[in-house]
PDB file of C-alpha atoms in Angstrom:
ATOM      1  CA  MET Q   1      79.571 348.784 265.122  1.00  0.00           C
ATOM      2  CA  ALA Q   2      77.751 347.047 262.623  1.00  0.00           C
ATOM      3  CA  THR Q   3      76.835 343.268 262.013  1.00  0.00           C
ATOM      4  CA  LEU Q   4      76.727 341.044 259.027  1.00  0.00           C
ATOM      5  CA  ASP Q   5      75.326 337.570 259.407  1.00  0.00           C
ATOM      6  CA  LEU Q   6      75.547 336.092 256.002  1.00  0.00           C
ATOM      7  CA  GLN Q   7      74.856 332.503 254.793  1.00  0.00           C
ATOM      8  CA  VAL Q   8      75.915 330.550 251.675  1.00  0.00           C
ATOM      9  CA  GLY Q   9      72.496 330.769 249.476  1.00  0.00           C
ATOM     10  CA  ALA Q  10      73.089 328.700 246.309  1.00  0.00           C
ATOM     11  CA  SER Q  11      74.403 325.543 245.056  1.00  0.00           C
ATOM     12  CA  THR Q  12      77.509 326.522 243.378  1.00  0.00           C
ATOM     13  CA  ASP Q  13      78.556 328.721 246.059  1.00  0.00           C
ATOM     14  CA  ASP Q  14      79.543 325.662 248.258  1.00  0.00           C
ATOM     15  CA  VAL Q  15      82.000 323.338 246.488  1.00  0.00           C
ATOM     16  CA  HIS Q  16      85.239 321.284 246.834  1.00  0.00           C
ATOM     17  CA  GLU Q  17      87.790 320.949 244.391  1.00  0.00           C
ATOM     18  CA  SER Q  18      90.073 318.110 243.988  1.00  0.00           C
ATOM     19  CA  ALA Q  19      93.094 317.319 240.956  1.00  0.00           C
ATOM     20  CA  GLY Q  20      91.576 320.840 239.802  1.00  0.00           C
ATOM     21  CA  THR Q  21      88.165 320.095 239.078  1.00  0.00           C
ATOM     22  CA  VAL Q  22      85.265 321.814 241.159  1.00  0.00           C
ATOM     23  CA  THR Q  23      82.478 319.600 242.482  1.00  0.00           C
ATOM     24  CA  ASP Q  24      79.080 321.098 243.660  1.00  0.00           C
ATOM     25  CA  SER Q  25      78.465 318.137 245.897  1.00  0.00           C
ATOM     26  CA  ALA Q  26      74.718 317.135 247.280  1.00  0.00           C
ATOM     27  CA  THR Q  27      75.878 315.972 250.694  1.00  0.00           C
ATOM     28  CA  THR Q  28      79.174 317.073 251.690  1.00  0.00           C
ATOM     29  CA  VAL Q  29      81.905 319.744 251.230  1.00  0.00           C
ATOM     30  CA  LEU Q  30      85.278 318.052 251.719  1.00  0.00           C
ATOM     31  CA  VAL Q  31      88.617 319.473 252.658  1.00  0.00           C
ATOM     32  CA  TYR Q  32      92.002 317.711 253.052  1.00  0.00           C
ATOM     33  CA  ALA Q  33      95.243 316.833 251.875  1.00  0.00           C
ATOM     34  CA  SER Q  34      96.839 313.382 251.513  1.00  0.00           C
ATOM     35  CA  SER Q  35      99.199 311.330 248.998  1.00  0.00           C
ATOM     36  CA  GLY Q  36      99.522 314.742 246.751  1.00  0.00           C
ATOM     37  CA  LEU Q  37      96.061 314.835 246.540  1.00  0.00           C
ATOM     38  CA  GLN Q  38      94.545 318.155 247.570  1.00  0.00           C
ATOM     39  CA  TYR Q  39      90.643 318.968 248.008  1.00  0.00           C
ATOM     40  CA  TRP Q  40      90.253 322.623 248.223  1.00  0.00           C
ATOM     41  CA  GLY Q  41      87.125 324.439 249.745  1.00  0.00           C
ATOM     42  CA  GLY Q  42      85.261 327.326 248.535  1.00  0.00           C
ATOM     43  CA  LEU Q  43      82.465 329.254 249.934  1.00  0.00           C
ATOM     44  CA  ARG Q  44      80.818 332.341 248.524  1.00  0.00           C
ATOM     45  CA  TRP Q  45      78.301 335.020 250.211  1.00  0.00           C
ATOM     46  CA  VAL Q  46      76.550 337.596 248.527  1.00  0.00           C
ATOM     47  CA  ASN Q  47      74.855 341.243 249.989  1.00  0.00           C
ATOM     48  CA  ALA Q  48      77.820 341.827 251.802  1.00  0.00           C
ATOM     49  CA  ALA Q  49      77.493 345.392 251.711  1.00  0.00           C
ATOM     50  CA  LEU Q  50      81.111 346.620 253.067  1.00  0.00           C
ATOM     51  CA  SER Q  51      82.755 349.745 252.307  1.00  0.00           C
ATOM     52  CA  LEU Q  52      86.113 350.262 251.179  1.00  0.00           C
ATOM     53  CA  GLY Q  53      88.025 351.499 254.502  1.00  0.00           C
ATOM     54  CA  ASP Q  54      85.630 349.548 257.144  1.00  0.00           C
ATOM     55  CA  THR Q  55      87.117 348.415 259.697  1.00  0.00           C
ATOM     56  CA  ILE Q  56      87.028 344.758 260.264  1.00  0.00           C
ATOM     57  CA  ASP Q  57      86.494 344.189 264.216  1.00  0.00           C
ATOM     58  CA  VAL Q  58      85.226 340.527 264.365  1.00  0.00           C
ATOM     59  CA  ALA Q  59      84.934 337.848 261.121  1.00  0.00           C
ATOM     60  CA  TYR Q  60      84.360 333.833 261.243  1.00  0.00           C
ATOM     61  CA  PHE Q  61      83.136 331.166 259.091  1.00  0.00           C
ATOM     62  CA  SER Q  62      80.560 328.873 260.881  1.00  0.00           C
ATOM     63  CA  ILE Q  63      80.240 325.207 259.207  1.00  0.00           C
ATOM     64  CA  ASN Q  64      78.014 322.190 260.096  1.00  0.00           C
ATOM     65  CA  ASN Q  65      79.990 319.342 260.774  1.00  0.00           C
ATOM     66  CA  TRP Q  66      78.108 316.155 260.333  1.00  0.00           C
ATOM     67  CA  THR Q  67      80.720 313.453 261.332  1.00  0.00           C
ATOM     68  CA  ALA Q  68      82.915 312.246 263.890  1.00  0.00           C
ATOM     69  CA  ALA Q  69      84.924 310.282 261.381  1.00  0.00           C
ATOM     70  CA  ASN Q  70      86.238 313.525 259.556  1.00  0.00           C
ATOM     71  CA  ASP Q  71      85.981 316.373 261.843  1.00  0.00           C
ATOM     72  CA  ASP Q  72      89.696 317.007 261.783  1.00  0.00           C
ATOM     73  CA  VAL Q  73      90.938 320.445 260.188  1.00  0.00           C
ATOM     74  CA  ASP Q  74      94.470 321.699 258.985  1.00  0.00           C
ATOM     75  CA  VAL Q  75      93.920 324.735 256.125  1.00  0.00           C
ATOM     76  CA  ALA Q  76      94.693 328.164 255.673  1.00  0.00           C
ATOM     77  CA  LEU Q  77      91.587 330.507 255.287  1.00  0.00           C
ATOM     78  CA  HIS Q  78      92.072 333.135 252.714  1.00  0.00           C
ATOM     79  CA  PHE Q  79      89.511 335.364 250.814  1.00  0.00           C
ATOM     80  CA  GLU Q  80      89.361 335.978 247.146  1.00  0.00           C
ATOM     81  CA  LEU Q  81      90.806 339.505 246.317  1.00  0.00           C
ATOM     82  CA  GLY Q  82      87.831 341.236 244.956  1.00  0.00           C
ATOM     83  CA  ALA Q  83      84.820 343.291 244.980  1.00  0.00           C
ATOM     84  CA  SER Q  84      82.025 341.009 243.875  1.00  0.00           C
ATOM     85  CA  PRO Q  85      83.817 337.338 242.738  1.00  0.00           C
ATOM     86  CA  LEU Q  86      81.927 335.272 240.854  1.00  0.00           C
ATOM     87  CA  THR Q  87      80.025 331.851 241.642  1.00  0.00           C
ATOM     88  CA  PHE Q  88      81.929 328.478 241.317  1.00  0.00           C
ATOM     89  CA  THR Q  89      81.573 326.635 238.186  1.00  0.00           C
ATOM     90  CA  THR Q  90      80.942 322.712 238.463  1.00  0.00           C
ATOM     91  CA  GLY Q  91      83.091 320.821 236.355  1.00  0.00           C
ATOM     92  CA  ALA Q  92      85.645 323.719 235.946  1.00  0.00           C
ATOM     93  CA  SER Q  93      89.353 323.572 236.309  1.00  0.00           C
ATOM     94  CA  SER Q  94      91.005 325.211 239.192  1.00  0.00           C
ATOM     95  CA  ASP Q  95      87.988 327.435 240.075  1.00  0.00           C
ATOM     96  CA  VAL Q  96      88.847 327.639 243.813  1.00  0.00           C
ATOM     97  CA  SER Q  97      92.694 326.954 243.721  1.00  0.00           C
ATOM     98  CA  GLY Q  98      93.382 329.489 241.041  1.00  0.00           C
ATOM     99  CA  ARG Q  99      91.522 332.321 242.139  1.00  0.00           C
ATOM    100  CA  SER Q 100      93.272 335.179 243.473  1.00  0.00           C
ATOM    101  CA  ARG Q 101      93.863 335.001 247.348  1.00  0.00           C
ATOM    102  CA  THR Q 102      95.103 337.374 249.965  1.00  0.00           C
ATOM    103  CA  VAL Q 103      98.191 337.082 251.403  1.00  0.00           C
ATOM    104  CA  ALA Q 104      97.005 337.245 255.061  1.00  0.00           C
ATOM    105  CA  ASN Q 105      95.212 334.061 256.193  1.00  0.00           C
ATOM    106  CA  SER Q 106      94.565 332.383 259.187  1.00  0.00           C
ATOM    107  CA  ALA Q 107      95.520 328.688 259.981  1.00  0.00           C
ATOM    108  CA  TRP Q 108      92.731 326.457 261.351  1.00  0.00           C
ATOM    109  CA  VAL Q 109      94.658 323.512 262.587  1.00  0.00           C
ATOM    110  CA  ALA Q 110      92.349 321.282 264.936  1.00  0.00           C
ATOM    111  CA  THR Q 111      91.251 317.940 266.050  1.00  0.00           C
ATOM    112  CA  ALA Q 112      87.682 316.257 266.796  1.00  0.00           C
ATOM    113  CA  LEU Q 113      86.125 319.364 266.097  1.00  0.00           C
ATOM    114  CA  GLY Q 114      82.640 317.460 267.236  1.00  0.00           C
ATOM    115  CA  LEU Q 115      79.183 317.430 265.552  1.00  0.00           C
ATOM    116  CA  GLY Q 116      77.034 320.396 264.699  1.00  0.00           C
ATOM    117  CA  TRP Q 117      77.804 324.203 263.955  1.00  0.00           C
ATOM    118  CA  VAL Q 118      81.518 324.991 264.509  1.00  0.00           C
ATOM    119  CA  ASN Q 119      83.100 328.309 264.449  1.00  0.00           C
ATOM    120  CA  SER Q 120      86.422 328.804 262.609  1.00  0.00           C
ATOM    121  CA  PRO Q 121      89.539 330.953 264.142  1.00  0.00           C
ATOM    122  CA  SER Q 122      89.310 334.680 263.374  1.00  0.00           C
ATOM    123  CA  VAL Q 123      89.648 335.434 259.707  1.00  0.00           C
ATOM    124  CA  VAL Q 124      89.832 339.267 260.251  1.00  0.00           C
ATOM    125  CA  GLY Q 125      93.407 339.924 258.752  1.00  0.00           C
ATOM    126  CA  ALA Q 126      92.045 338.203 255.550  1.00  0.00           C
ATOM    127  CA  LEU Q 127      88.987 339.875 255.161  1.00  0.00           C
ATOM    128  CA  GLN Q 128      90.421 343.477 256.126  1.00  0.00           C
ATOM    129  CA  GLU Q 129      93.106 343.054 253.224  1.00  0.00           C
ATOM    130  CA  VAL Q 130      89.946 342.811 251.292  1.00  0.00           C
ATOM    131  CA  ALA Q 131      88.052 345.335 252.585  1.00  0.00           C
ATOM    132  CA  ASN Q 132      91.130 347.777 252.323  1.00  0.00           C
ATOM    133  CA  GLY Q 133      90.865 347.730 248.579  1.00  0.00           C
ATOM    134  CA  TYR Q 134      87.049 347.355 247.464  1.00  0.00           C
ATOM    135  CA  ASP Q 135      83.595 348.183 247.831  1.00  0.00           C
ATOM    136  CA  ILE Q 136      82.371 344.437 248.723  1.00  0.00           C
ATOM    137  CA  THR Q 137      79.366 343.357 247.443  1.00  0.00           C
ATOM    138  CA  ALA Q 138      80.116 339.315 247.603  1.00  0.00           C
ATOM    139  CA  MET Q 139      82.675 337.424 249.099  1.00  0.00           C
ATOM    140  CA  VAL Q 140      84.815 333.943 248.683  1.00  0.00           C
ATOM    141  CA  GLY Q 141      86.230 331.867 251.333  1.00  0.00           C
ATOM    142  CA  ILE Q 142      88.886 329.580 250.557  1.00  0.00           C
ATOM    143  CA  PHE Q 143      90.082 326.691 252.467  1.00  0.00           C
ATOM    144  CA  LYS Q 144      93.439 325.832 251.274  1.00  0.00           C
ATOM    145  CA  PRO Q 145      94.822 322.554 252.696  1.00  0.00           C
ATOM    146  CA  ASN Q 146      98.241 322.388 253.951  1.00  0.00           C
ATOM    147  CA  ALA Q 147     100.192 320.336 251.710  1.00  0.00           C
ATOM    148  CA  PRO Q 148     102.085 318.089 250.888  1.00  0.00           C
ATOM    149  CA  ALA Q 149      99.499 315.900 253.545  1.00  0.00           C
ATOM    150  CA  SER Q 150      97.901 316.058 256.505  1.00  0.00           C
ATOM    151  CA  ALA Q 151      95.806 313.341 258.326  1.00  0.00           C
ATOM    152  CA  ALA Q 152      93.071 315.902 258.687  1.00  0.00           C
ATOM    153  CA  ILE Q 153      90.202 315.375 257.082  1.00  0.00           C
ATOM    154  CA  LEU Q 154      87.095 317.922 257.112  1.00  0.00           C
ATOM    155  CA  GLN Q 155      83.565 317.175 255.895  1.00  0.00           C
ATOM    156  CA  PHE Q 156      80.529 319.890 256.325  1.00  0.00           C
ATOM    157  CA  ARG Q 157      77.288 320.216 255.087  1.00  0.00           C
ATOM    158  CA  PRO Q 158      76.488 322.280 251.679  1.00  0.00           C
ATOM    159  CA  TYR Q 159      73.464 324.217 250.672  1.00  0.00           C
ATOM    160  CA  ASN Q 160      72.352 321.231 248.337  1.00  0.00           C
ATOM    161  CA  TYR Q 161      72.011 319.214 251.346  1.00  0.00           C
ATOM    162  CA  ASP Q 162      70.216 321.316 253.876  1.00  0.00           C
ATOM    163  CA  THR Q 163      70.096 325.057 252.948  1.00  0.00           C
ATOM    164  CA  THR Q 164      69.676 325.664 256.720  1.00  0.00           C
ATOM    165  CA  LEU Q 165      72.881 324.097 257.382  1.00  0.00           C
ATOM    166  CA  ALA Q 166      75.134 325.828 254.587  1.00  0.00           C
ATOM    167  CA  ALA Q 167      78.196 327.703 255.742  1.00  0.00           C
ATOM    168  CA  LYS Q 168      77.952 331.292 257.583  1.00  0.00           C
ATOM    169  CA  LEU Q 169      80.051 334.294 257.710  1.00  0.00           C
ATOM    170  CA  HIS Q 170      79.593 336.588 260.832  1.00  0.00           C
ATOM    171  CA  ILE Q 171      81.367 339.945 260.385  1.00  0.00           C
ATOM    172  CA  GLU Q 172      81.524 343.018 263.029  1.00  0.00           C
ATOM    173  CA  TYR Q 173      82.707 346.167 261.558  1.00  0.00           C
ATOM    174  CA  THR Q 174      82.970 349.898 261.891  1.00  0.00           C
ATOM    175  CA  ALA Q 175      82.147 351.786 258.948  1.00  0.00           C
ATOM    176  CA  GLY Q 176      84.963 354.077 257.339  1.00  0.00           C
ATOM    177  CA  GLY Q 177      83.178 355.985 254.917  1.00  0.00           C
ATOM    178  CA  GLY Q 178      85.523 355.339 252.213  1.00  0.00           C
ATOM    179  CA  ALA Q 179      88.353 357.147 251.298  1.00  0.00           C
ATOM    180  CA  ALA Q 180      88.784 360.259 253.291  1.00  0.00           C
ATOM    181  CA  PHE Q 181      87.811 363.579 251.385  1.00  0.00           C
ATOM    182  CA  VAL Q 182      90.575 366.190 252.184  1.00  0.00           C
ATOM    183  CA  PRO Q 183      89.488 369.837 251.079  1.00  0.00           C
ATOM    184  CA  VAL Q 184      92.473 372.102 249.601  1.00  0.00           C
ATOM    185  CA  LEU Q 185      92.097 375.757 249.818  1.00  0.00           C
ATOM    186  CA  MET Q 186      93.268 377.130 246.185  1.00  0.00           C
ATOM    187  CA  VAL Q 187      94.460 381.019 246.349  1.00  0.00           C
ATOM    188  CA  ILE Q 188      94.145 382.428 242.842  1.00  0.00           C
TER     189      ILE Q 188
END
């Protein structure tokens, strides 16, 4: 089994989107839904190097939570469907919520996560959906807030605040070698 440990590596690779507008914050990525306003979170990791047909055995996000006042979470975790999703564009319209998402997702519902590094529930199903269709070189994780409203508010540190505290993605996988080759004997 092989392991990939990736970390967000650019300021435009961890953002939140509210009222359809993407923000690349210097201090926090904010995710929640309240009174019709939704804050979506988007994270991008590069140098992923997963091949079509690889089996995802373990996968989860790690975020650095910095405030006990906002350490509740109520989201669905998805990945963008694609081989190498582009970075986010600050000020763009719906650049997180408008991306093509996996059908598979993981519910992350918890209160009082605590401070420091926190791991999400498994995201194997959503990541496997991407690996089943693409040779992956970059990945986008999407935090979709549960709507219409939730009392859960989550804030975590972005790349701009401290590069060592940017979100991580841990993956353990079994190489599948891509599409199977089946030789055919032709008799003429």
